[in-house]
Amino acid sequence: MTHSAGPPTRGRRRPDLRHWLRPQSPQTLVLGICMAIGGLAGGVRTSLDGKGIWTILATFGLGIFGVLIVVSYFTNYEDRR
């Protein structure tokens, strides 16, 4: 089997990079839910404990990222139906 070193032939393209950013499996949904709940609850807990601002922001950031994963899963689910 030989491989050409040039660009791909006509009609054959690489998959879109957005394909890798779309969560499609139910395991990703569960991961997003766990990140959202843990991050938001942990952010509240760290702010009540008086931890540093960077710890609070990182924990809230994890929760917000989890929410984004869950929302993108359901919007992608509507596109697949």
PDB file of N, CA and C in Angstrom:
ATOM      1  N   MET A   1       0.841  -1.162   0.000  1.00  0.00           N
ATOM      2  CA  MET A   1       0.000   0.000   0.000  1.00  0.00           C
ATOM      3  C   MET A   1       0.894   1.237   0.000  1.00  0.00           C
ATOM      4  N   THR A   2       0.716   2.097  -0.950  1.00  0.00           N
ATOM      5  CA  THR A   2       1.530   3.304  -1.042  1.00  0.00           C
ATOM      6  C   THR A   2       0.697   4.508  -0.640  1.00  0.00           C
ATOM      7  N   HIS A   3       1.361   5.459  -0.053  1.00  0.00           N
ATOM      8  CA  HIS A   3       0.697   6.686   0.369  1.00  0.00           C
ATOM      9  C   HIS A   3       1.278   7.840  -0.421  1.00  0.00           C
ATOM     10  N   SER A   4       0.397   8.688  -0.913  1.00  0.00           N
ATOM     11  CA  SER A   4       0.881   9.864  -1.623  1.00  0.00           C
ATOM     12  C   SER A   4       1.227  10.959  -0.625  1.00  0.00           C
ATOM     13  N   ALA A   5       2.179  11.758  -0.991  1.00  0.00           N
ATOM     14  CA  ALA A   5       2.627  12.812  -0.086  1.00  0.00           C
ATOM     15  C   ALA A   5       1.949  14.142  -0.379  1.00  0.00           C
ATOM     16  N   GLY A   6       1.087  14.185  -1.343  1.00  0.00           N
ATOM     17  CA  GLY A   6       0.445  15.438  -1.736  1.00  0.00           C
ATOM     18  C   GLY A   6      -0.861  15.665  -1.000  1.00  0.00           C
ATOM     19  N   PRO A   7      -1.600  16.663  -1.464  1.00  0.00           N
ATOM     20  CA  PRO A   7      -2.897  16.951  -0.846  1.00  0.00           C
ATOM     21  C   PRO A   7      -3.889  15.822  -1.149  1.00  0.00           C
ATOM     22  N   PRO A   8      -4.975  15.738  -0.386  1.00  0.00           N
ATOM     23  CA  PRO A   8      -5.947  14.685  -0.634  1.00  0.00           C
ATOM     24  C   PRO A   8      -6.596  14.842  -2.012  1.00  0.00           C
ATOM     25  N   THR A   9      -7.027  13.724  -2.564  1.00  0.00           N
ATOM     26  CA  THR A   9      -7.640  13.768  -3.885  1.00  0.00           C
ATOM     27  C   THR A   9      -8.955  14.500  -3.840  1.00  0.00           C
ATOM     28  N   ARG A  10      -9.448  14.877  -5.004  1.00  0.00           N
ATOM     29  CA  ARG A  10     -10.689  15.632  -5.101  1.00  0.00           C
ATOM     30  C   ARG A  10     -11.846  14.784  -4.575  1.00  0.00           C
ATOM     31  N   GLY A  11     -12.710  15.399  -3.798  1.00  0.00           N
ATOM     32  CA  GLY A  11     -13.841  14.698  -3.231  1.00  0.00           C
ATOM     33  C   GLY A  11     -13.545  14.051  -1.887  1.00  0.00           C
ATOM     34  N   ARG A  12     -12.312  14.004  -1.495  1.00  0.00           N
ATOM     35  CA  ARG A  12     -11.939  13.415  -0.205  1.00  0.00           C
ATOM     36  C   ARG A  12     -11.388  14.519   0.683  1.00  0.00           C
ATOM     37  N   ARG A  13     -12.089  14.808   1.754  1.00  0.00           N
ATOM     38  CA  ARG A  13     -11.670  15.897   2.630  1.00  0.00           C
ATOM     39  C   ARG A  13     -11.472  15.388   4.036  1.00  0.00           C
ATOM     40  N   ARG A  14     -10.799  16.174   4.815  1.00  0.00           N
ATOM     41  CA  ARG A  14     -10.625  15.849   6.232  1.00  0.00           C
ATOM     42  C   ARG A  14     -11.933  16.126   6.968  1.00  0.00           C
ATOM     43  N   PRO A  15     -12.157  15.437   8.070  1.00  0.00           N
ATOM     44  CA  PRO A  15     -13.346  15.763   8.860  1.00  0.00           C
ATOM     45  C   PRO A  15     -13.196  17.150   9.487  1.00  0.00           C
ATOM     46  N   ASP A  16     -14.296  17.794   9.649  1.00  0.00           N
ATOM     47  CA  ASP A  16     -14.309  19.133  10.233  1.00  0.00           C
ATOM     48  C   ASP A  16     -13.835  19.067  11.683  1.00  0.00           C
ATOM     49  N   LEU A  17     -13.074  20.064  12.108  1.00  0.00           N
ATOM     50  CA  LEU A  17     -12.569  20.072  13.487  1.00  0.00           C
ATOM     51  C   LEU A  17     -13.686  20.215  14.507  1.00  0.00           C
ATOM     52  N   ARG A  18     -14.803  20.801  14.098  1.00  0.00           N
ATOM     53  CA  ARG A  18     -15.926  20.919  15.023  1.00  0.00           C
ATOM     54  C   ARG A  18     -16.508  19.551  15.374  1.00  0.00           C
ATOM     55  N   HIS A  19     -16.217  18.547  14.550  1.00  0.00           N
ATOM     56  CA  HIS A  19     -16.675  17.197  14.853  1.00  0.00           C
ATOM     57  C   HIS A  19     -16.117  16.718  16.187  1.00  0.00           C
ATOM     58  N   TRP A  20     -14.909  17.069  16.484  1.00  0.00           N
ATOM     59  CA  TRP A  20     -14.274  16.645  17.743  1.00  0.00           C
ATOM     60  C   TRP A  20     -14.798  17.418  18.941  1.00  0.00           C
ATOM     61  N   LEU A  21     -15.454  18.560  18.703  1.00  0.00           N
ATOM     62  CA  LEU A  21     -15.958  19.373  19.804  1.00  0.00           C
ATOM     63  C   LEU A  21     -17.407  19.066  20.147  1.00  0.00           C
ATOM     64  N   ARG A  22     -18.029  18.161  19.394  1.00  0.00           N
ATOM     65  CA  ARG A  22     -19.420  17.813  19.647  1.00  0.00           C
ATOM     66  C   ARG A  22     -19.499  16.565  20.509  1.00  0.00           C
ATOM     67  N   PRO A  23     -20.005  16.688  21.719  1.00  0.00           N
ATOM     68  CA  PRO A  23     -20.155  15.480  22.544  1.00  0.00           C
ATOM     69  C   PRO A  23     -21.300  14.634  22.006  1.00  0.00           C
ATOM     70  N   GLN A  24     -21.055  13.336  21.804  1.00  0.00           N
ATOM     71  CA  GLN A  24     -22.064  12.482  21.208  1.00  0.00           C
ATOM     72  C   GLN A  24     -22.429  11.285  22.066  1.00  0.00           C
ATOM     73  N   SER A  25     -21.625  10.937  23.021  1.00  0.00           N
ATOM     74  CA  SER A  25     -21.908   9.726  23.789  1.00  0.00           C
ATOM     75  C   SER A  25     -22.607  10.084  25.108  1.00  0.00           C
ATOM     76  N   PRO A  26     -23.402   9.162  25.618  1.00  0.00           N
ATOM     77  CA  PRO A  26     -24.046   9.397  26.912  1.00  0.00           C
ATOM     78  C   PRO A  26     -23.034   9.521  28.057  1.00  0.00           C
ATOM     79  N   GLN A  27     -21.859   8.902  27.893  1.00  0.00           N
ATOM     80  CA  GLN A  27     -20.833   9.034  28.930  1.00  0.00           C
ATOM     81  C   GLN A  27     -20.364  10.479  29.035  1.00  0.00           C
ATOM     82  N   THR A  28     -20.307  11.176  27.914  1.00  0.00           N
ATOM     83  CA  THR A  28     -19.931  12.587  27.932  1.00  0.00           C
ATOM     84  C   THR A  28     -20.992  13.419  28.639  1.00  0.00           C
ATOM     85  N   LEU A  29     -22.244  13.048  28.444  1.00  0.00           N
ATOM     86  CA  LEU A  29     -23.325  13.741  29.141  1.00  0.00           C
ATOM     87  C   LEU A  29     -23.196  13.577  30.650  1.00  0.00           C
ATOM     88  N   VAL A  30     -22.932  12.354  31.094  1.00  0.00           N
ATOM     89  CA  VAL A  30     -22.777  12.096  32.533  1.00  0.00           C
ATOM     90  C   VAL A  30     -21.568  12.853  33.081  1.00  0.00           C
ATOM     91  N   LEU A  31     -20.472  12.869  32.325  1.00  0.00           N
ATOM     92  CA  LEU A  31     -19.295  13.625  32.742  1.00  0.00           C
ATOM     93  C   LEU A  31     -19.618  15.109  32.875  1.00  0.00           C
ATOM     94  N   GLY A  32     -20.355  15.661  31.915  1.00  0.00           N
ATOM     95  CA  GLY A  32     -20.731  17.067  31.982  1.00  0.00           C
ATOM     96  C   GLY A  32     -21.617  17.380  33.171  1.00  0.00           C
ATOM     97  N   ILE A  33     -22.561  16.488  33.466  1.00  0.00           N
ATOM     98  CA  ILE A  33     -23.446  16.700  34.617  1.00  0.00           C
ATOM     99  C   ILE A  33     -22.644  16.668  35.913  1.00  0.00           C
ATOM    100  N   CYS A  34     -21.736  15.716  36.013  1.00  0.00           N
ATOM    101  CA  CYS A  34     -20.908  15.630  37.232  1.00  0.00           C
ATOM    102  C   CYS A  34     -20.003  16.852  37.381  1.00  0.00           C
ATOM    103  N   MET A  35     -19.434  17.302  36.262  1.00  0.00           N
ATOM    104  CA  MET A  35     -18.589  18.496  36.325  1.00  0.00           C
ATOM    105  C   MET A  35     -19.399  19.720  36.715  1.00  0.00           C
ATOM    106  N   ALA A  36     -20.614  19.843  36.167  1.00  0.00           N
ATOM    107  CA  ALA A  36     -21.447  21.004  36.467  1.00  0.00           C
ATOM    108  C   ALA A  36     -21.845  21.032  37.938  1.00  0.00           C
ATOM    109  N   ILE A  37     -22.331  19.915  38.438  1.00  0.00           N
ATOM    110  CA  ILE A  37     -22.773  19.874  39.835  1.00  0.00           C
ATOM    111  C   ILE A  37     -21.586  20.046  40.784  1.00  0.00           C
ATOM    112  N   GLY A  38     -20.527  19.297  40.531  1.00  0.00           N
ATOM    113  CA  GLY A  38     -19.360  19.392  41.407  1.00  0.00           C
ATOM    114  C   GLY A  38     -18.684  20.740  41.352  1.00  0.00           C
ATOM    115  N   GLY A  39     -18.583  21.313  40.164  1.00  0.00           N
ATOM    116  CA  GLY A  39     -17.920  22.602  40.027  1.00  0.00           C
ATOM    117  C   GLY A  39     -18.696  23.743  40.648  1.00  0.00           C
ATOM    118  N   LEU A  40     -20.002  23.774  40.403  1.00  0.00           N
ATOM    119  CA  LEU A  40     -20.800  24.867  40.961  1.00  0.00           C
ATOM    120  C   LEU A  40     -20.957  24.737  42.472  1.00  0.00           C
ATOM    121  N   ALA A  41     -21.202  23.509  42.954  1.00  0.00           N
ATOM    122  CA  ALA A  41     -21.305  23.318  44.404  1.00  0.00           C
ATOM    123  C   ALA A  41     -19.950  23.531  45.077  1.00  0.00           C
ATOM    124  N   GLY A  42     -18.890  23.081  44.432  1.00  0.00           N
ATOM    125  CA  GLY A  42     -17.553  23.295  44.998  1.00  0.00           C
ATOM    126  C   GLY A  42     -17.157  24.756  44.994  1.00  0.00           C
ATOM    127  N   GLY A  43     -17.599  25.489  43.984  1.00  0.00           N
ATOM    128  CA  GLY A  43     -17.312  26.924  43.953  1.00  0.00           C
ATOM    129  C   GLY A  43     -17.994  27.670  45.087  1.00  0.00           C
ATOM    130  N   VAL A  44     -19.223  27.291  45.367  1.00  0.00           N
ATOM    131  CA  VAL A  44     -19.924  27.901  46.495  1.00  0.00           C
ATOM    132  C   VAL A  44     -19.230  27.536  47.803  1.00  0.00           C
ATOM    133  N   ARG A  45     -18.834  26.270  47.907  1.00  0.00           N
ATOM    134  CA  ARG A  45     -18.176  25.822  49.145  1.00  0.00           C
ATOM    135  C   ARG A  45     -16.834  26.525  49.366  1.00  0.00           C
ATOM    136  N   THR A  46     -16.038  26.656  48.301  1.00  0.00           N
ATOM    137  CA  THR A  46     -14.744  27.315  48.460  1.00  0.00           C
ATOM    138  C   THR A  46     -14.896  28.799  48.749  1.00  0.00           C
ATOM    139  N   SER A  47     -15.940  29.409  48.192  1.00  0.00           N
ATOM    140  CA  SER A  47     -16.133  30.831  48.500  1.00  0.00           C
ATOM    141  C   SER A  47     -16.588  31.026  49.948  1.00  0.00           C
ATOM    142  N   LEU A  48     -17.391  30.082  50.470  1.00  0.00           N
ATOM    143  CA  LEU A  48     -17.810  30.183  51.875  1.00  0.00           C
ATOM    144  C   LEU A  48     -16.664  29.868  52.828  1.00  0.00           C
ATOM    145  N   ASP A  49     -15.727  29.025  52.405  1.00  0.00           N
ATOM    146  CA  ASP A  49     -14.575  28.696  53.245  1.00  0.00           C
ATOM    147  C   ASP A  49     -13.524  29.796  53.239  1.00  0.00           C
ATOM    148  N   GLY A  50     -13.626  30.737  52.304  1.00  0.00           N
ATOM    149  CA  GLY A  50     -12.671  31.833  52.252  1.00  0.00           C
ATOM    150  C   GLY A  50     -11.352  31.459  51.600  1.00  0.00           C
ATOM    151  N   LYS A  51     -11.392  30.556  50.634  1.00  0.00           N
ATOM    152  CA  LYS A  51     -10.166  30.174  49.920  1.00  0.00           C
ATOM    153  C   LYS A  51      -9.726  31.321  49.017  1.00  0.00           C
ATOM    154  N   GLY A  52      -8.625  31.131  48.321  1.00  0.00           N
ATOM    155  CA  GLY A  52      -8.112  32.155  47.424  1.00  0.00           C
ATOM    156  C   GLY A  52      -8.996  32.346  46.206  1.00  0.00           C
ATOM    157  N   ILE A  53      -8.870  33.509  45.600  1.00  0.00           N
ATOM    158  CA  ILE A  53      -9.715  33.852  44.462  1.00  0.00           C
ATOM    159  C   ILE A  53      -9.471  32.933  43.276  1.00  0.00           C
ATOM    160  N   TRP A  54      -8.231  32.499  43.089  1.00  0.00           N
ATOM    161  CA  TRP A  54      -7.929  31.619  41.948  1.00  0.00           C
ATOM    162  C   TRP A  54      -8.541  30.238  42.134  1.00  0.00           C
ATOM    163  N   THR A  55      -8.600  29.765  43.340  1.00  0.00           N
ATOM    164  CA  THR A  55      -9.248  28.482  43.618  1.00  0.00           C
ATOM    165  C   THR A  55     -10.744  28.576  43.361  1.00  0.00           C
ATOM    166  N   ILE A  56     -11.331  29.672  43.791  1.00  0.00           N
ATOM    167  CA  ILE A  56     -12.767  29.877  43.579  1.00  0.00           C
ATOM    168  C   ILE A  56     -13.080  29.969  42.088  1.00  0.00           C
ATOM    169  N   LEU A  57     -12.286  30.757  41.352  1.00  0.00           N
ATOM    170  CA  LEU A  57     -12.535  30.917  39.917  1.00  0.00           C
ATOM    171  C   LEU A  57     -12.310  29.620  39.152  1.00  0.00           C
ATOM    172  N   ALA A  58     -11.307  28.854  39.537  1.00  0.00           N
ATOM    173  CA  ALA A  58     -11.048  27.588  38.852  1.00  0.00           C
ATOM    174  C   ALA A  58     -12.179  26.594  39.095  1.00  0.00           C
ATOM    175  N   THR A  59     -12.696  26.567  40.298  1.00  0.00           N
ATOM    176  CA  THR A  59     -13.782  25.637  40.604  1.00  0.00           C
ATOM    177  C   THR A  59     -15.065  26.036  39.889  1.00  0.00           C
ATOM    178  N   PHE A  60     -15.387  27.336  39.889  1.00  0.00           N
ATOM    179  CA  PHE A  60     -16.546  27.801  39.141  1.00  0.00           C
ATOM    180  C   PHE A  60     -16.358  27.586  37.634  1.00  0.00           C
ATOM    181  N   GLY A  61     -15.140  27.750  37.163  1.00  0.00           N
ATOM    182  CA  GLY A  61     -14.854  27.512  35.744  1.00  0.00           C
ATOM    183  C   GLY A  61     -15.110  26.074  35.349  1.00  0.00           C
ATOM    184  N   LEU A  62     -14.753  25.148  36.219  1.00  0.00           N
ATOM    185  CA  LEU A  62     -15.032  23.735  35.969  1.00  0.00           C
ATOM    186  C   LEU A  62     -16.535  23.493  35.881  1.00  0.00           C
ATOM    187  N   GLY A  63     -17.288  24.117  36.746  1.00  0.00           N
ATOM    188  CA  GLY A  63     -18.744  23.971  36.717  1.00  0.00           C
ATOM    189  C   GLY A  63     -19.358  24.567  35.468  1.00  0.00           C
ATOM    190  N   ILE A  64     -18.867  25.718  35.054  1.00  0.00           N
ATOM    191  CA  ILE A  64     -19.391  26.356  33.840  1.00  0.00           C
ATOM    192  C   ILE A  64     -19.043  25.525  32.613  1.00  0.00           C
ATOM    193  N   PHE A  65     -17.841  24.943  32.596  1.00  0.00           N
ATOM    194  CA  PHE A  65     -17.455  24.076  31.487  1.00  0.00           C
ATOM    195  C   PHE A  65     -18.357  22.838  31.431  1.00  0.00           C
ATOM    196  N   GLY A  66     -18.726  22.300  32.571  1.00  0.00           N
ATOM    197  CA  GLY A  66     -19.652  21.174  32.614  1.00  0.00           C
ATOM    198  C   GLY A  66     -21.023  21.542  32.078  1.00  0.00           C
ATOM    199  N   VAL A  67     -21.495  22.728  32.427  1.00  0.00           N
ATOM    200  CA  VAL A  67     -22.781  23.194  31.903  1.00  0.00           C
ATOM    201  C   VAL A  67     -22.708  23.330  30.381  1.00  0.00           C
ATOM    202  N   LEU A  68     -21.609  23.847  29.869  1.00  0.00           N
ATOM    203  CA  LEU A  68     -21.455  23.975  28.419  1.00  0.00           C
ATOM    204  C   LEU A  68     -21.454  22.613  27.724  1.00  0.00           C
ATOM    205  N   ILE A  69     -20.846  21.613  28.342  1.00  0.00           N
ATOM    206  CA  ILE A  69     -20.846  20.266  27.761  1.00  0.00           C
ATOM    207  C   ILE A  69     -22.269  19.723  27.693  1.00  0.00           C
ATOM    208  N   VAL A  70     -23.036  19.910  28.756  1.00  0.00           N
ATOM    209  CA  VAL A  70     -24.410  19.403  28.783  1.00  0.00           C
ATOM    210  C   VAL A  70     -25.265  20.116  27.743  1.00  0.00           C
ATOM    211  N   VAL A  71     -25.143  21.413  27.652  1.00  0.00           N
ATOM    212  CA  VAL A  71     -25.931  22.170  26.679  1.00  0.00           C
ATOM    213  C   VAL A  71     -25.548  21.779  25.256  1.00  0.00           C
ATOM    214  N   SER A  72     -24.259  21.628  24.992  1.00  0.00           N
ATOM    215  CA  SER A  72     -23.839  21.258  23.637  1.00  0.00           C
ATOM    216  C   SER A  72     -24.252  19.834  23.295  1.00  0.00           C
ATOM    217  N   TYR A  73     -24.336  18.942  24.297  1.00  0.00           N
ATOM    218  CA  TYR A  73     -24.807  17.586  24.031  1.00  0.00           C
ATOM    219  C   TYR A  73     -26.246  17.621  23.538  1.00  0.00           C
ATOM    220  N   PHE A  74     -27.101  18.397  24.222  1.00  0.00           N
ATOM    221  CA  PHE A  74     -28.509  18.419  23.833  1.00  0.00           C
ATOM    222  C   PHE A  74     -28.737  19.180  22.529  1.00  0.00           C
ATOM    223  N   THR A  75     -27.977  20.218  22.255  1.00  0.00           N
ATOM    224  CA  THR A  75     -28.130  20.891  20.962  1.00  0.00           C
ATOM    225  C   THR A  75     -27.630  19.996  19.835  1.00  0.00           C
ATOM    226  N   ASN A  76     -26.577  19.240  20.074  1.00  0.00           N
ATOM    227  CA  ASN A  76     -26.093  18.296  19.073  1.00  0.00           C
ATOM    228  C   ASN A  76     -27.089  17.160  18.895  1.00  0.00           C
ATOM    229  N   TYR A  77     -27.759  16.750  19.953  1.00  0.00           N
ATOM    230  CA  TYR A  77     -28.762  15.691  19.867  1.00  0.00           C
ATOM    231  C   TYR A  77     -29.922  16.122  18.982  1.00  0.00           C
ATOM    232  N   GLU A  78     -30.318  17.379  19.086  1.00  0.00           N
ATOM    233  CA  GLU A  78     -31.400  17.889  18.233  1.00  0.00           C
ATOM    234  C   GLU A  78     -30.966  17.926  16.779  1.00  0.00           C
ATOM    235  N   ASP A  79     -29.700  18.206  16.509  1.00  0.00           N
ATOM    236  CA  ASP A  79     -29.211  18.233  15.143  1.00  0.00           C
ATOM    237  C   ASP A  79     -29.141  16.836  14.546  1.00  0.00           C
ATOM    238  N   ARG A  80     -28.881  15.820  15.369  1.00  0.00           N
ATOM    239  CA  ARG A  80     -28.773  14.449  14.876  1.00  0.00           C
ATOM    240  C   ARG A  80     -30.119  13.815  14.613  1.00  0.00           C
ATOM    241  N   ARG A  81     -31.171  14.279  15.274  1.00  0.00           N
ATOM    242  CA  ARG A  81     -32.502  13.698  15.090  1.00  0.00           C
ATOM    243  C   ARG A  81     -33.113  14.031  13.818  1.00  0.00           C
TER     244      ARG A  81
END
